[in-house]
Amino acid sequence: MTPDSPVNSSAKPESILGGRVRNFLIAIVAIALSVALVLGLRTETTSASLSKLGESSTPLEVAIANGKPSLVEFYADWCTVCQKMAPDMAELEQQYADKLNFVMLNVDNTKWLPEMLKYRVDGIPHFVFLGKDGEAIAQAIGDQPRTVMASNLEALLTNSPLPYAQTSGKVSKFSAPVTPTASQDDPRSHGSQVVN
């Protein structure tokens, strides 16, 4: 073997440095592309979640008192029909937010039991259209096409009869509890055992 044999020769320092720089650049580009992909996917999702709609909704007390017509939706996070309608409801809310109150009441919260009983909520989503005075004008239950909801909201704004009043679509079954669940140890529950 000759001393110039490639078997025992070490690589030139310039080629090692070049390889490391190239690998470093590839790693940086891969990280940048991954971050861009993740951020791009987050901003591309336009689906509205029920919890976000619930958080941004007008409180019922405000909606009844502010002199604007209102759409009240009884929903639950587990309701597949409610989830399906959420993007359409978000679009309608953006379109009519300055003219109408959008109220979201979660049926899993026993705070809304009096309203559930008042409007006889037995399937969700359950929509109640309230006039400017806070009185119920019409109700719709179940999956409603966006065009039907938009037509009803337009009529509600002009104080006209709702074209699709009392409509029913696919619902998620729901049974409201007869009485709110309360602990016997709660001093405020002393009258909850009384049945009229």
Tab-separated table of C-alpha atoms in Angstrom:
chain	number	residue	atom	x	y	z
A	1	MET	CA	0.000	0.000	0.000
A	2	THR	CA	1.116	3.420	-0.730
A	3	PRO	CA	0.963	6.246	1.746
A	4	ASP	CA	-1.562	7.979	-0.502
A	5	SER	CA	-4.025	5.085	-0.183
A	6	PRO	CA	-7.648	6.267	0.430
A	7	VAL	CA	-8.304	3.470	2.949
A	8	ASN	CA	-6.486	5.096	5.849
A	9	SER	CA	-6.674	8.681	4.706
A	10	SER	CA	-8.682	11.171	6.642
A	11	ALA	CA	-11.072	13.570	4.888
A	12	LYS	CA	-10.061	17.117	4.277
A	13	PRO	CA	-11.193	19.596	6.933
A	14	GLU	CA	-12.976	21.709	4.296
A	15	SER	CA	-15.258	18.829	3.249
A	16	ILE	CA	-16.208	18.009	6.866
A	17	LEU	CA	-17.061	21.657	7.529
A	18	GLY	CA	-19.042	21.859	4.280
A	19	GLY	CA	-21.045	18.755	5.189
A	20	ARG	CA	-21.876	20.116	8.632
A	21	VAL	CA	-23.002	23.479	7.231
A	22	ARG	CA	-25.160	21.708	4.652
A	23	ASN	CA	-26.761	19.479	7.321
A	24	PHE	CA	-27.319	22.502	9.558
A	25	LEU	CA	-29.049	24.392	6.727
A	26	ILE	CA	-31.240	21.382	5.930
A	27	ALA	CA	-32.264	21.136	9.597
A	28	ILE	CA	-33.091	24.866	9.751
A	29	VAL	CA	-35.183	24.680	6.559
A	30	ALA	CA	-37.025	21.598	7.872
A	31	ILE	CA	-37.832	23.348	11.156
A	32	ALA	CA	-38.987	26.492	9.346
A	33	LEU	CA	-41.237	24.478	7.035
A	34	SER	CA	-42.701	22.548	9.977
A	35	VAL	CA	-43.505	25.744	11.853
A	36	ALA	CA	-45.028	27.299	8.726
A	37	LEU	CA	-47.151	24.200	8.159
A	38	VAL	CA	-48.443	24.122	11.736
A	39	LEU	CA	-49.244	27.844	11.756
A	40	GLY	CA	-50.807	27.602	8.322
A	41	LEU	CA	-53.082	24.771	9.392
A	42	ARG	CA	-54.166	26.668	12.485
A	43	THR	CA	-55.130	29.773	10.545
A	44	GLU	CA	-56.802	27.798	7.763
A	45	THR	CA	-59.307	26.131	10.084
A	46	THR	CA	-62.457	28.190	9.923
A	47	SER	CA	-64.639	25.832	11.874
A	48	ALA	CA	-66.191	27.519	14.830
A	49	SER	CA	-66.383	25.654	18.072
A	50	LEU	CA	-69.456	25.671	20.251
A	51	SER	CA	-67.425	26.785	23.246
A	52	LYS	CA	-66.142	29.835	21.337
A	53	LEU	CA	-69.660	30.689	20.209
A	54	GLY	CA	-70.876	30.299	23.772
A	55	GLU	CA	-68.141	32.564	25.129
A	56	SER	CA	-68.823	35.290	22.572
A	57	SER	CA	-72.611	35.167	22.870
A	58	THR	CA	-74.706	37.881	24.427
A	59	PRO	CA	-75.820	37.084	28.000
A	60	LEU	CA	-79.547	36.310	28.161
A	61	GLU	CA	-80.241	39.099	30.664
A	62	VAL	CA	-78.630	41.672	28.347
A	63	ALA	CA	-80.412	40.331	25.266
A	64	ILE	CA	-83.830	40.595	26.880
A	65	ALA	CA	-83.224	44.157	28.078
A	66	ASN	CA	-81.343	45.850	25.215
A	67	GLY	CA	-84.269	46.325	22.791
A	68	LYS	CA	-82.803	44.235	19.962
A	69	PRO	CA	-84.370	41.027	18.631
A	70	SER	CA	-82.580	37.862	19.721
A	71	LEU	CA	-81.865	34.342	18.608
A	72	VAL	CA	-81.488	31.995	21.564
A	73	GLU	CA	-79.865	28.630	20.900
A	74	PHE	CA	-80.036	25.789	23.394
A	75	TYR	CA	-77.058	23.512	22.711
A	76	ALA	CA	-74.598	21.054	24.259
A	77	ASP	CA	-70.945	20.440	23.478
A	78	TRP	CA	-71.685	16.747	22.849
A	79	CYS	CA	-74.506	17.496	20.364
A	80	THR	CA	-73.380	16.416	16.890
A	81	VAL	CA	-76.087	18.455	15.152
A	82	CYS	CA	-75.029	21.550	17.137
A	83	GLN	CA	-71.408	20.932	16.127
A	84	LYS	CA	-72.439	20.576	12.485
A	85	MET	CA	-74.328	23.877	12.565
A	86	ALA	CA	-71.621	25.814	14.447
A	87	PRO	CA	-69.813	27.167	11.346
A	88	ASP	CA	-73.099	28.430	9.850
A	89	MET	CA	-74.122	29.975	13.154
A	90	ALA	CA	-70.740	31.708	13.415
A	91	GLU	CA	-71.195	33.178	9.927
A	92	LEU	CA	-74.721	34.344	10.736
A	93	GLU	CA	-73.499	35.885	13.971
A	94	GLN	CA	-70.816	37.823	12.095
A	95	GLN	CA	-73.355	38.946	9.509
A	96	TYR	CA	-76.037	40.092	11.971
A	97	ALA	CA	-74.053	40.848	15.139
A	98	ASP	CA	-74.778	44.579	15.088
A	99	LYS	CA	-78.541	44.097	14.595
A	100	LEU	CA	-79.359	40.957	16.617
A	101	ASN	CA	-78.419	39.325	19.891
A	102	PHE	CA	-77.057	35.795	19.624
A	103	VAL	CA	-77.551	33.938	22.904
A	104	MET	CA	-76.112	30.470	23.522
A	105	LEU	CA	-77.468	28.477	26.485
A	106	ASN	CA	-75.755	25.180	27.299
A	107	VAL	CA	-78.358	22.621	28.382
A	108	ASP	CA	-75.780	20.857	30.550
A	109	ASN	CA	-75.771	23.894	32.842
A	110	THR	CA	-78.726	23.556	35.240
A	111	LYS	CA	-78.741	27.343	35.583
A	112	TRP	CA	-80.809	27.364	32.384
A	113	LEU	CA	-83.394	24.843	33.644
A	114	PRO	CA	-86.176	27.456	33.978
A	115	GLU	CA	-85.619	28.539	30.373
A	116	MET	CA	-85.460	24.909	29.186
A	117	LEU	CA	-88.807	24.238	30.842
A	118	LYS	CA	-90.326	27.528	29.651
A	119	TYR	CA	-89.496	26.819	25.991
A	120	ARG	CA	-90.038	23.036	26.328
A	121	VAL	CA	-86.585	22.042	25.154
A	122	ASP	CA	-86.629	18.315	24.392
A	123	GLY	CA	-84.189	18.198	21.479
A	124	ILE	CA	-81.166	20.248	20.574
A	125	PRO	CA	-80.294	22.479	18.918
A	126	HIS	CA	-83.427	24.337	19.919
A	127	PHE	CA	-83.769	27.891	18.608
A	128	VAL	CA	-86.067	30.522	20.073
A	129	PHE	CA	-86.649	33.760	18.166
A	130	LEU	CA	-87.323	36.658	20.534
A	131	GLY	CA	-88.738	40.003	19.478
A	132	LYS	CA	-87.394	43.376	20.599
A	133	ASP	CA	-89.486	43.107	23.766
A	134	GLY	CA	-87.934	39.744	24.708
A	135	GLU	CA	-91.087	37.726	23.990
A	136	ALA	CA	-90.877	34.479	22.007
A	137	ILE	CA	-92.125	34.816	18.442
A	138	ALA	CA	-91.256	31.383	17.050
A	139	GLN	CA	-89.134	28.312	17.620
A	140	ALA	CA	-87.156	25.944	15.436
A	141	ILE	CA	-85.759	22.615	16.494
A	142	GLY	CA	-82.930	20.619	14.986
A	143	ASP	CA	-80.673	21.012	11.983
A	144	GLN	CA	-81.648	24.125	10.039
A	145	PRO	CA	-80.094	25.057	6.700
A	146	ARG	CA	-78.215	28.347	6.748
A	147	THR	CA	-80.650	29.849	4.225
A	148	VAL	CA	-83.636	29.019	6.448
A	149	MET	CA	-81.973	30.593	9.475
A	150	ALA	CA	-80.984	33.676	7.456
A	151	SER	CA	-84.561	34.084	6.156
A	152	ASN	CA	-85.945	33.837	9.688
A	153	LEU	CA	-83.385	36.355	10.993
A	154	GLU	CA	-84.207	38.819	8.188
A	155	ALA	CA	-87.900	38.538	9.049
A	156	LEU	CA	-87.117	38.945	12.742
A	157	LEU	CA	-85.229	42.169	11.994
A	158	THR	CA	-88.103	43.652	9.995
A	159	ASN	CA	-90.714	42.491	12.536
A	160	SER	CA	-92.346	40.349	9.832
A	161	PRO	CA	-93.786	36.863	10.256
A	162	LEU	CA	-91.003	34.289	10.168
A	163	PRO	CA	-91.224	32.284	6.929
A	164	TYR	CA	-89.975	29.113	8.571
A	165	ALA	CA	-91.571	29.337	11.997
A	166	GLN	CA	-91.979	26.084	13.936
A	167	THR	CA	-89.584	24.113	11.735
A	168	SER	CA	-88.029	20.841	12.793
A	169	GLY	CA	-84.897	19.112	11.597
A	170	LYS	CA	-82.562	16.399	12.855
A	171	VAL	CA	-82.062	16.744	16.618
A	172	SER	CA	-79.960	15.302	19.389
A	173	LYS	CA	-82.356	14.052	22.051
A	174	PHE	CA	-82.215	15.771	25.392
A	175	SER	CA	-84.287	15.429	28.550
A	176	ALA	CA	-84.186	18.331	30.951
A	177	PRO	CA	-83.957	17.299	34.595
A	178	VAL	CA	-87.155	17.945	36.491
A	179	THR	CA	-85.335	19.770	39.273
A	180	PRO	CA	-81.826	21.177	39.477
A	181	THR	CA	-79.364	18.792	41.018
A	182	ALA	CA	-78.338	20.160	44.393
A	183	SER	CA	-76.526	18.775	47.349
A	184	GLN	CA	-78.536	18.208	50.514
A	185	ASP	CA	-75.676	19.851	52.413
A	186	ASP	CA	-76.189	23.163	50.617
A	187	PRO	CA	-78.111	25.537	52.923
A	188	ARG	CA	-79.744	27.138	49.879
A	189	SER	CA	-81.371	23.816	48.921
A	190	HIS	CA	-83.865	23.739	51.791
A	191	GLY	CA	-86.836	24.179	49.470
A	192	SER	CA	-85.704	21.853	46.669
A	193	GLN	CA	-87.437	18.863	48.252
A	194	VAL	CA	-90.858	20.524	48.072
A	195	VAL	CA	-92.920	19.377	45.090
A	196	ASN	CA	-95.870	21.506	44.049
